[in-house]
Every structure is written in C-alpha cells, then in structure tokens.
Amino acid sequence: MEKSFFFASGLKFSCKRCSSCCRYDAGFVFLTEKDLLNLSLALNMDKDRLISLYCRWVTDWKGDEVLSLKEKINKDCILWDNGCTVYKGRPLQCITFPFWESIMSSAESWDITASGCPGMNCGKLYTETEILEAKELRVSEPIISKMGDQL
C-alpha cells in the first residue's frame, strides 16, 4: 500500500528573501562536500580557510560530530549580512528549505514553520513529486562527519 502524505496535493512556497530562516534563532546548517566546494568558490577561498573562518564541529541528533556553519553572537548565520552573502552558492540545506524531513513530517510541523515564514503557503505550487525529490536530494548528499573521514 502506497503511503499518502499530507502534501499529496502539493504545497505552495516562494522564498520572499526575508531571511527569517537565516536569523534570530539558533540552529545548524550542516554541510556536504559539495557545499564546501560551492562556498569556497563563492567566497574565493580554499576549503581549509573556509572551515577555520566559517565552520564549527557540532553534535547531531545521532551523536556524530558533523560540520556546520557558525552563527554570529546574535544567532544570525555567519554568512548573513543584510541578506545572504553567498546566495548563489548557498548550502543544499538552505536550497531545499522548507522541504526538510522535520518540516515535512506532518501538517502540524509545516504549519508551525509556516507561522514564521511568509513564503510558505503562497506562490509556486510544488507537487508531491517535487517535494519528495527535494527531501531526497538533501538525504542523498552526506553531511561531513569526523567519523566519515571526509575531510
């Protein structure tokens, strides 16, 4: 039997570039190897310098040490300065927002997130297939982990 998702009829989302998802609250932006490459190009610096200036090791929900972007003291993303300074090279996690597993787990989770995001529930209609592809894209690129010896 095929699973029916609350978003089977699709969901609307159009980023308003309000930066609410980039500012004000503590959080993690987990990075993949592809993210590091894109950020290195966007910031015109080598990977080691990028990591030392903009990244930190954090413990994820599984207890693994993984690479994440730093935050400023006020909880803004380290790459935010009156907007995303690397928008075209931003990490996959940012690109796939709001179609993350945690947000897409239930209509209630979607609604809670939408209450703080003016781009959710308006604009472009994403089909169930497009939403599942975005979720899968996020999962298909492994997050850099100290255990994975990816660096």
Short mmCIF file of N, CA and C in Angstrom, two decimals:
data_model
loop_
_atom_site.label_atom_id
_atom_site.label_comp_id
_atom_site.label_asym_id
_atom_site.label_seq_id
_atom_site.Cartn_x
_atom_site.Cartn_y
_atom_site.Cartn_z
N MET A 1 0.84 -1.18 0.00
CA MET A 1 0.00 0.00 0.00
C MET A 1 0.89 1.25 0.00
N GLU A 2 0.60 2.19 -0.87
CA GLU A 2 1.39 3.40 -1.01
C GLU A 2 1.04 4.40 0.09
N LYS A 3 2.07 5.02 0.64
CA LYS A 3 1.87 5.99 1.72
C LYS A 3 1.28 7.28 1.17
N SER A 4 0.31 7.83 1.89
CA SER A 4 -0.29 9.10 1.50
C SER A 4 0.27 10.20 2.40
N PHE A 5 0.81 11.23 1.78
CA PHE A 5 1.40 12.33 2.53
C PHE A 5 0.41 13.48 2.65
N PHE A 6 0.55 14.28 3.70
CA PHE A 6 -0.33 15.43 3.86
C PHE A 6 -0.17 16.42 2.71
N PHE A 7 0.94 16.32 2.00
CA PHE A 7 1.21 17.22 0.89
C PHE A 7 0.94 16.56 -0.47
N ALA A 8 0.10 15.53 -0.48
CA ALA A 8 -0.20 14.80 -1.72
C ALA A 8 -0.75 15.73 -2.81
N SER A 9 -1.43 16.79 -2.42
CA SER A 9 -1.97 17.75 -3.40
C SER A 9 -0.99 18.89 -3.67
N GLY A 10 0.19 18.79 -3.08
CA GLY A 10 1.21 19.81 -3.27
C GLY A 10 1.17 20.86 -2.18
N LEU A 11 2.17 21.70 -2.18
CA LEU A 11 2.28 22.81 -1.22
C LEU A 11 2.85 24.02 -1.94
N LYS A 12 2.45 25.17 -1.49
CA LYS A 12 2.96 26.40 -2.09
C LYS A 12 4.12 26.96 -1.28
N PHE A 13 5.11 27.44 -2.02
CA PHE A 13 6.24 28.11 -1.39
C PHE A 13 6.94 28.99 -2.42
N SER A 14 7.22 30.21 -2.02
CA SER A 14 8.07 31.12 -2.79
C SER A 14 8.88 31.94 -1.80
N CYS A 15 10.18 31.78 -1.86
CA CYS A 15 11.04 32.50 -0.93
C CYS A 15 10.86 34.00 -1.10
N LYS A 16 10.64 34.69 -0.01
CA LYS A 16 10.46 36.15 -0.01
C LYS A 16 11.76 36.86 0.32
N ARG A 17 12.83 36.08 0.53
CA ARG A 17 14.15 36.61 0.88
C ARG A 17 14.06 37.48 2.14
N CYS A 18 13.18 37.09 3.07
CA CYS A 18 13.02 37.83 4.33
C CYS A 18 14.13 37.51 5.33
N SER A 19 14.82 36.42 5.13
CA SER A 19 15.92 35.96 5.97
C SER A 19 15.48 35.42 7.33
N SER A 20 14.21 35.18 7.53
CA SER A 20 13.76 34.63 8.82
C SER A 20 14.39 33.28 9.11
N CYS A 21 14.65 32.49 8.09
CA CYS A 21 15.25 31.17 8.32
C CYS A 21 16.75 31.27 8.52
N CYS A 22 17.33 32.45 8.34
CA CYS A 22 18.78 32.66 8.45
C CYS A 22 19.17 33.44 9.70
N ARG A 23 18.18 33.90 10.42
CA ARG A 23 18.47 34.84 11.50
C ARG A 23 17.65 34.55 12.75
N TYR A 24 18.06 35.16 13.82
CA TYR A 24 17.32 35.26 15.08
C TYR A 24 17.31 34.02 15.97
N ASP A 25 17.31 32.81 15.39
CA ASP A 25 17.22 31.58 16.17
C ASP A 25 18.48 30.74 16.01
N ALA A 26 18.85 30.07 17.07
CA ALA A 26 19.98 29.15 16.99
C ALA A 26 19.60 27.98 16.09
N GLY A 27 20.57 27.46 15.41
CA GLY A 27 20.31 26.32 14.53
C GLY A 27 21.60 25.89 13.86
N PHE A 28 21.50 24.84 13.10
CA PHE A 28 22.67 24.31 12.41
C PHE A 28 22.42 24.30 10.91
N VAL A 29 23.44 24.64 10.16
CA VAL A 29 23.43 24.46 8.71
C VAL A 29 24.53 23.43 8.45
N PHE A 30 24.10 22.18 8.31
CA PHE A 30 25.02 21.07 8.10
C PHE A 30 25.55 21.12 6.67
N LEU A 31 26.83 20.82 6.52
CA LEU A 31 27.49 20.98 5.23
C LEU A 31 27.91 19.65 4.61
N THR A 32 27.82 19.61 3.28
CA THR A 32 28.28 18.47 2.50
C THR A 32 29.57 18.87 1.78
N GLU A 33 30.24 17.92 1.18
CA GLU A 33 31.44 18.22 0.39
C GLU A 33 31.10 19.19 -0.74
N LYS A 34 29.96 18.97 -1.37
CA LYS A 34 29.53 19.85 -2.46
C LYS A 34 29.29 21.28 -1.94
N ASP A 35 28.73 21.39 -0.74
CA ASP A 35 28.53 22.70 -0.13
C ASP A 35 29.87 23.41 0.07
N LEU A 36 30.86 22.67 0.57
CA LEU A 36 32.18 23.27 0.80
C LEU A 36 32.78 23.78 -0.51
N LEU A 37 32.63 23.02 -1.57
CA LEU A 37 33.14 23.44 -2.87
C LEU A 37 32.43 24.71 -3.33
N ASN A 38 31.10 24.71 -3.26
CA ASN A 38 30.33 25.89 -3.69
C ASN A 38 30.64 27.12 -2.85
N LEU A 39 30.76 26.93 -1.55
CA LEU A 39 31.08 28.05 -0.67
C LEU A 39 32.50 28.56 -0.92
N SER A 40 33.43 27.64 -1.15
CA SER A 40 34.81 28.04 -1.45
C SER A 40 34.86 28.90 -2.70
N LEU A 41 34.11 28.51 -3.71
CA LEU A 41 34.05 29.30 -4.95
C LEU A 41 33.38 30.65 -4.71
N ALA A 42 32.27 30.63 -3.98
CA ALA A 42 31.52 31.87 -3.72
C ALA A 42 32.34 32.86 -2.90
N LEU A 43 33.14 32.35 -1.97
CA LEU A 43 33.93 33.20 -1.08
C LEU A 43 35.36 33.39 -1.57
N ASN A 44 35.70 32.71 -2.64
CA ASN A 44 37.04 32.78 -3.24
C ASN A 44 38.13 32.48 -2.21
N MET A 45 37.97 31.33 -1.55
CA MET A 45 38.99 30.90 -0.58
C MET A 45 39.08 29.39 -0.58
N ASP A 46 40.22 28.88 -0.12
CA ASP A 46 40.38 27.43 -0.08
C ASP A 46 39.55 26.83 1.06
N LYS A 47 39.34 25.53 0.95
CA LYS A 47 38.48 24.81 1.88
C LYS A 47 38.95 24.92 3.33
N ASP A 48 40.23 24.80 3.58
CA ASP A 48 40.74 24.87 4.95
C ASP A 48 40.48 26.23 5.59
N ARG A 49 40.71 27.29 4.84
CA ARG A 49 40.45 28.64 5.36
C ARG A 49 38.96 28.84 5.60
N LEU A 50 38.13 28.37 4.67
CA LEU A 50 36.68 28.46 4.82
C LEU A 50 36.24 27.78 6.12
N ILE A 51 36.74 26.58 6.35
CA ILE A 51 36.36 25.84 7.55
C ILE A 51 36.81 26.58 8.81
N SER A 52 38.03 27.11 8.81
CA SER A 52 38.52 27.78 10.01
C SER A 52 37.77 29.08 10.30
N LEU A 53 37.33 29.78 9.28
CA LEU A 53 36.64 31.06 9.49
C LEU A 53 35.13 30.94 9.68
N TYR A 54 34.51 30.01 8.99
CA TYR A 54 33.05 29.99 8.91
C TYR A 54 32.38 28.74 9.48
N CYS A 55 33.14 27.75 9.90
CA CYS A 55 32.53 26.48 10.30
C CYS A 55 32.90 26.08 11.72
N ARG A 56 32.15 25.10 12.23
CA ARG A 56 32.39 24.52 13.55
C ARG A 56 31.91 23.08 13.52
N TRP A 57 32.45 22.29 14.42
CA TRP A 57 32.01 20.91 14.58
C TRP A 57 30.94 20.88 15.66
N VAL A 58 29.83 20.24 15.37
CA VAL A 58 28.71 20.14 16.31
C VAL A 58 28.26 18.68 16.39
N THR A 59 27.55 18.36 17.45
CA THR A 59 26.99 17.02 17.60
C THR A 59 25.58 17.01 17.04
N ASP A 60 25.32 16.07 16.12
CA ASP A 60 23.98 15.99 15.53
C ASP A 60 23.08 15.09 16.38
N TRP A 61 21.87 14.86 15.91
CA TRP A 61 20.85 14.10 16.63
C TRP A 61 21.24 12.64 16.83
N LYS A 62 22.22 12.14 16.06
CA LYS A 62 22.67 10.75 16.21
C LYS A 62 23.91 10.65 17.09
N GLY A 63 24.44 11.79 17.52
CA GLY A 63 25.64 11.80 18.35
C GLY A 63 26.93 11.90 17.56
N ASP A 64 26.84 12.09 16.24
CA ASP A 64 28.03 12.24 15.39
C ASP A 64 28.50 13.68 15.40
N GLU A 65 29.82 13.86 15.27
CA GLU A 65 30.40 15.19 15.10
C GLU A 65 30.33 15.54 13.62
N VAL A 66 29.59 16.60 13.29
CA VAL A 66 29.39 16.99 11.90
C VAL A 66 29.72 18.47 11.70
N LEU A 67 30.01 18.82 10.46
CA LEU A 67 30.40 20.18 10.14
C LEU A 67 29.17 21.06 9.89
N SER A 68 29.18 22.23 10.52
CA SER A 68 28.07 23.18 10.40
C SER A 68 28.64 24.58 10.23
N LEU A 69 27.87 25.46 9.63
CA LEU A 69 28.25 26.87 9.60
C LEU A 69 28.17 27.43 11.01
N LYS A 70 29.00 28.39 11.31
CA LYS A 70 28.94 29.11 12.58
C LYS A 70 27.75 30.06 12.56
N GLU A 71 27.44 30.57 13.74
CA GLU A 71 26.46 31.64 13.88
C GLU A 71 27.15 32.85 14.50
N LYS A 72 26.59 33.99 14.24
CA LYS A 72 27.06 35.19 14.92
C LYS A 72 26.51 35.17 16.33
N ILE A 73 27.00 36.04 17.17
CA ILE A 73 26.57 36.10 18.58
C ILE A 73 25.06 36.33 18.70
N ASN A 74 24.47 37.03 17.72
CA ASN A 74 23.03 37.31 17.76
C ASN A 74 22.20 36.20 17.11
N LYS A 75 22.82 35.08 16.78
CA LYS A 75 22.20 33.88 16.21
C LYS A 75 22.00 33.95 14.70
N ASP A 76 22.39 35.04 14.04
CA ASP A 76 22.32 35.11 12.58
C ASP A 76 23.34 34.16 11.99
N CYS A 77 23.05 33.65 10.81
CA CYS A 77 24.02 32.84 10.09
C CYS A 77 25.28 33.67 9.85
N ILE A 78 26.42 33.03 9.94
CA ILE A 78 27.71 33.70 9.74
C ILE A 78 27.80 34.33 8.35
N LEU A 79 27.03 33.82 7.40
CA LEU A 79 27.08 34.32 6.02
C LEU A 79 25.98 35.33 5.71
N TRP A 80 25.25 35.76 6.74
CA TRP A 80 24.19 36.73 6.54
C TRP A 80 24.71 38.13 6.85
N ASP A 81 24.51 39.05 5.93
CA ASP A 81 24.86 40.45 6.14
C ASP A 81 23.93 41.28 5.27
N ASN A 82 22.78 41.61 5.84
CA ASN A 82 21.74 42.32 5.09
C ASN A 82 21.27 41.49 3.90
N GLY A 83 21.29 40.17 4.08
CA GLY A 83 20.95 39.19 3.06
C GLY A 83 22.05 38.15 3.00
N CYS A 84 21.78 37.08 2.29
CA CYS A 84 22.77 36.01 2.16
C CYS A 84 23.91 36.48 1.27
N THR A 85 25.12 36.42 1.80
CA THR A 85 26.28 36.91 1.05
C THR A 85 26.75 35.89 0.01
N VAL A 86 26.21 34.68 0.07
CA VAL A 86 26.61 33.63 -0.88
C VAL A 86 25.38 32.96 -1.50
N TYR A 87 24.33 33.72 -1.75
CA TYR A 87 23.04 33.15 -2.14
C TYR A 87 23.17 32.13 -3.28
N LYS A 88 23.91 32.44 -4.31
CA LYS A 88 24.04 31.51 -5.44
C LYS A 88 24.87 30.28 -5.09
N GLY A 89 25.68 30.35 -4.06
CA GLY A 89 26.50 29.23 -3.62
C GLY A 89 26.07 28.68 -2.28
N ARG A 90 24.87 29.01 -1.85
CA ARG A 90 24.41 28.61 -0.51
C ARG A 90 24.31 27.09 -0.39
N PRO A 91 24.39 26.60 0.85
CA PRO A 91 24.35 25.15 1.07
C PRO A 91 23.02 24.51 0.66
N LEU A 92 23.11 23.22 0.39
CA LEU A 92 21.94 22.44 -0.02
C LEU A 92 20.82 22.52 1.01
N GLN A 93 21.18 22.55 2.27
CA GLN A 93 20.16 22.66 3.32
C GLN A 93 19.34 23.93 3.13
N CYS A 94 19.99 25.01 2.75
CA CYS A 94 19.29 26.28 2.52
C CYS A 94 18.46 26.21 1.24
N ILE A 95 19.01 25.60 0.21
CA ILE A 95 18.32 25.48 -1.07
C ILE A 95 17.03 24.68 -0.93
N THR A 96 17.05 23.62 -0.13
CA THR A 96 15.88 22.74 -0.03
C THR A 96 14.85 23.18 1.02
N PHE A 97 15.13 24.25 1.75
CA PHE A 97 14.12 24.76 2.69
C PHE A 97 12.88 25.19 1.91
N PRO A 98 11.68 24.89 2.37
CA PRO A 98 11.26 24.28 3.64
C PRO A 98 10.98 22.78 3.54
N PHE A 99 11.48 22.14 2.49
CA PHE A 99 11.14 20.74 2.27
C PHE A 99 12.12 19.79 2.98
N TRP A 100 12.30 20.04 4.27
CA TRP A 100 13.15 19.20 5.11
C TRP A 100 12.30 18.13 5.77
N GLU A 101 12.93 17.02 6.10
CA GLU A 101 12.23 15.91 6.74
C GLU A 101 11.49 16.37 8.00
N SER A 102 12.13 17.17 8.82
CA SER A 102 11.50 17.61 10.08
C SER A 102 10.26 18.47 9.83
N ILE A 103 10.28 19.27 8.80
CA ILE A 103 9.14 20.13 8.49
C ILE A 103 8.04 19.35 7.77
N MET A 104 8.45 18.40 6.94
CA MET A 104 7.51 17.65 6.13
C MET A 104 6.93 16.44 6.85
N SER A 105 7.29 16.24 8.11
CA SER A 105 6.84 15.07 8.84
C SER A 105 5.34 15.09 9.14
N SER A 106 4.75 16.29 9.19
CA SER A 106 3.31 16.38 9.46
C SER A 106 2.79 17.76 9.04
N ALA A 107 1.50 17.82 8.84
CA ALA A 107 0.86 19.10 8.52
C ALA A 107 1.08 20.09 9.67
N GLU A 108 1.07 19.58 10.89
CA GLU A 108 1.28 20.44 12.06
C GLU A 108 2.68 21.07 12.02
N SER A 109 3.70 20.27 11.70
CA SER A 109 5.06 20.79 11.61
C SER A 109 5.17 21.83 10.51
N TRP A 110 4.53 21.55 9.38
CA TRP A 110 4.51 22.52 8.27
C TRP A 110 3.88 23.83 8.75
N ASP A 111 2.73 23.74 9.40
CA ASP A 111 2.01 24.94 9.85
C ASP A 111 2.80 25.74 10.88
N ILE A 112 3.47 25.04 11.79
CA ILE A 112 4.28 25.73 12.80
C ILE A 112 5.41 26.51 12.12
N THR A 113 6.08 25.89 11.16
CA THR A 113 7.16 26.57 10.44
C THR A 113 6.60 27.71 9.60
N ALA A 114 5.46 27.47 8.97
CA ALA A 114 4.83 28.49 8.11
C ALA A 114 4.43 29.73 8.91
N SER A 115 4.18 29.57 10.19
CA SER A 115 3.79 30.73 11.00
C SER A 115 4.92 31.76 11.10
N GLY A 116 6.16 31.34 10.85
CA GLY A 116 7.29 32.25 10.89
C GLY A 116 7.92 32.51 9.53
N CYS A 117 7.30 31.98 8.48
CA CYS A 117 7.87 32.12 7.14
C CYS A 117 6.81 32.65 6.17
N PRO A 118 6.94 33.90 5.72
CA PRO A 118 5.94 34.47 4.82
C PRO A 118 5.91 33.85 3.43
N GLY A 119 6.90 33.05 3.08
CA GLY A 119 6.93 32.42 1.77
C GLY A 119 6.18 31.11 1.69
N MET A 120 5.89 30.53 2.85
CA MET A 120 5.17 29.25 2.87
C MET A 120 3.68 29.48 2.71
N ASN A 121 3.04 28.60 1.97
CA ASN A 121 1.61 28.64 1.67
C ASN A 121 1.23 29.75 0.70
N CYS A 122 2.21 30.23 -0.06
CA CYS A 122 1.90 31.19 -1.11
C CYS A 122 2.91 31.03 -2.25
N GLY A 123 2.55 31.50 -3.40
CA GLY A 123 3.47 31.44 -4.53
C GLY A 123 3.39 30.14 -5.30
N LYS A 124 4.55 29.65 -5.74
CA LYS A 124 4.65 28.47 -6.60
C LYS A 124 4.10 27.23 -5.90
N LEU A 125 3.32 26.46 -6.64
CA LEU A 125 2.82 25.18 -6.13
C LEU A 125 3.82 24.09 -6.47
N TYR A 126 4.35 23.44 -5.45
CA TYR A 126 5.26 22.30 -5.63
C TYR A 126 4.43 21.03 -5.54
N THR A 127 4.63 20.14 -6.49
CA THR A 127 3.90 18.87 -6.49
C THR A 127 4.49 17.93 -5.45
N GLU A 128 3.74 16.90 -5.14
CA GLU A 128 4.23 15.89 -4.20
C GLU A 128 5.56 15.32 -4.69
N THR A 129 5.68 15.07 -5.98
CA THR A 129 6.92 14.54 -6.55
C THR A 129 8.08 15.50 -6.35
N GLU A 130 7.86 16.78 -6.61
CA GLU A 130 8.92 17.77 -6.42
C GLU A 130 9.35 17.87 -4.96
N ILE A 131 8.40 17.78 -4.05
CA ILE A 131 8.70 17.85 -2.62
C ILE A 131 9.51 16.63 -2.20
N LEU A 132 9.11 15.46 -2.65
CA LEU A 132 9.84 14.24 -2.31
C LEU A 132 11.24 14.26 -2.92
N GLU A 133 11.39 14.82 -4.11
CA GLU A 133 12.71 14.95 -4.73
C GLU A 133 13.61 15.89 -3.93
N ALA A 134 13.05 16.99 -3.43
CA ALA A 134 13.83 17.92 -2.61
C ALA A 134 14.28 17.25 -1.31
N LYS A 135 13.38 16.51 -0.69
CA LYS A 135 13.73 15.78 0.53
C LYS A 135 14.82 14.76 0.25
N GLU A 136 14.70 14.04 -0.85
CA GLU A 136 15.69 13.02 -1.21
C GLU A 136 17.03 13.65 -1.55
N LEU A 137 17.01 14.78 -2.22
CA LEU A 137 18.25 15.47 -2.56
C LEU A 137 19.04 15.78 -1.30
N ARG A 138 18.37 16.24 -0.28
CA ARG A 138 19.03 16.57 0.99
C ARG A 138 19.65 15.33 1.63
N VAL A 139 18.96 14.21 1.53
CA VAL A 139 19.42 12.97 2.13
C VAL A 139 20.54 12.33 1.30
N SER A 140 20.52 12.56 -0.01
CA SER A 140 21.47 11.88 -0.90
C SER A 140 22.91 12.41 -0.78
N GLU A 141 23.07 13.62 -0.33
CA GLU A 141 24.40 14.21 -0.15
C GLU A 141 24.78 14.07 1.33
N PRO A 142 25.77 13.25 1.64
CA PRO A 142 26.12 13.05 3.06
C PRO A 142 26.72 14.30 3.70
N ILE A 143 26.33 14.52 4.93
CA ILE A 143 26.86 15.61 5.73
C ILE A 143 28.28 15.22 6.14
N ILE A 144 29.17 16.18 6.16
CA ILE A 144 30.56 15.92 6.52
C ILE A 144 30.63 15.56 8.00
N SER A 145 31.22 14.42 8.27
CA SER A 145 31.31 13.90 9.63
C SER A 145 32.75 13.56 9.95
N LYS A 146 33.16 13.77 11.19
CA LYS A 146 34.50 13.37 11.60
C LYS A 146 34.65 11.86 11.51
N MET A 147 33.58 11.14 11.73
CA MET A 147 33.62 9.68 11.67
C MET A 147 33.79 9.21 10.23
N GLY A 148 33.30 10.01 9.28
CA GLY A 148 33.35 9.61 7.88
C GLY A 148 34.68 9.91 7.22
N ASP A 149 35.58 10.60 7.94
CA ASP A 149 36.89 10.97 7.39
C ASP A 149 36.78 11.59 6.01
N GLN A 150 35.78 12.47 5.83
CA GLN A 150 35.59 13.10 4.54
C GLN A 150 36.51 14.29 4.32
N LEU A 151 37.11 14.80 5.38
CA LEU A 151 37.99 15.97 5.21
C LEU A 151 39.43 15.56 5.12
#
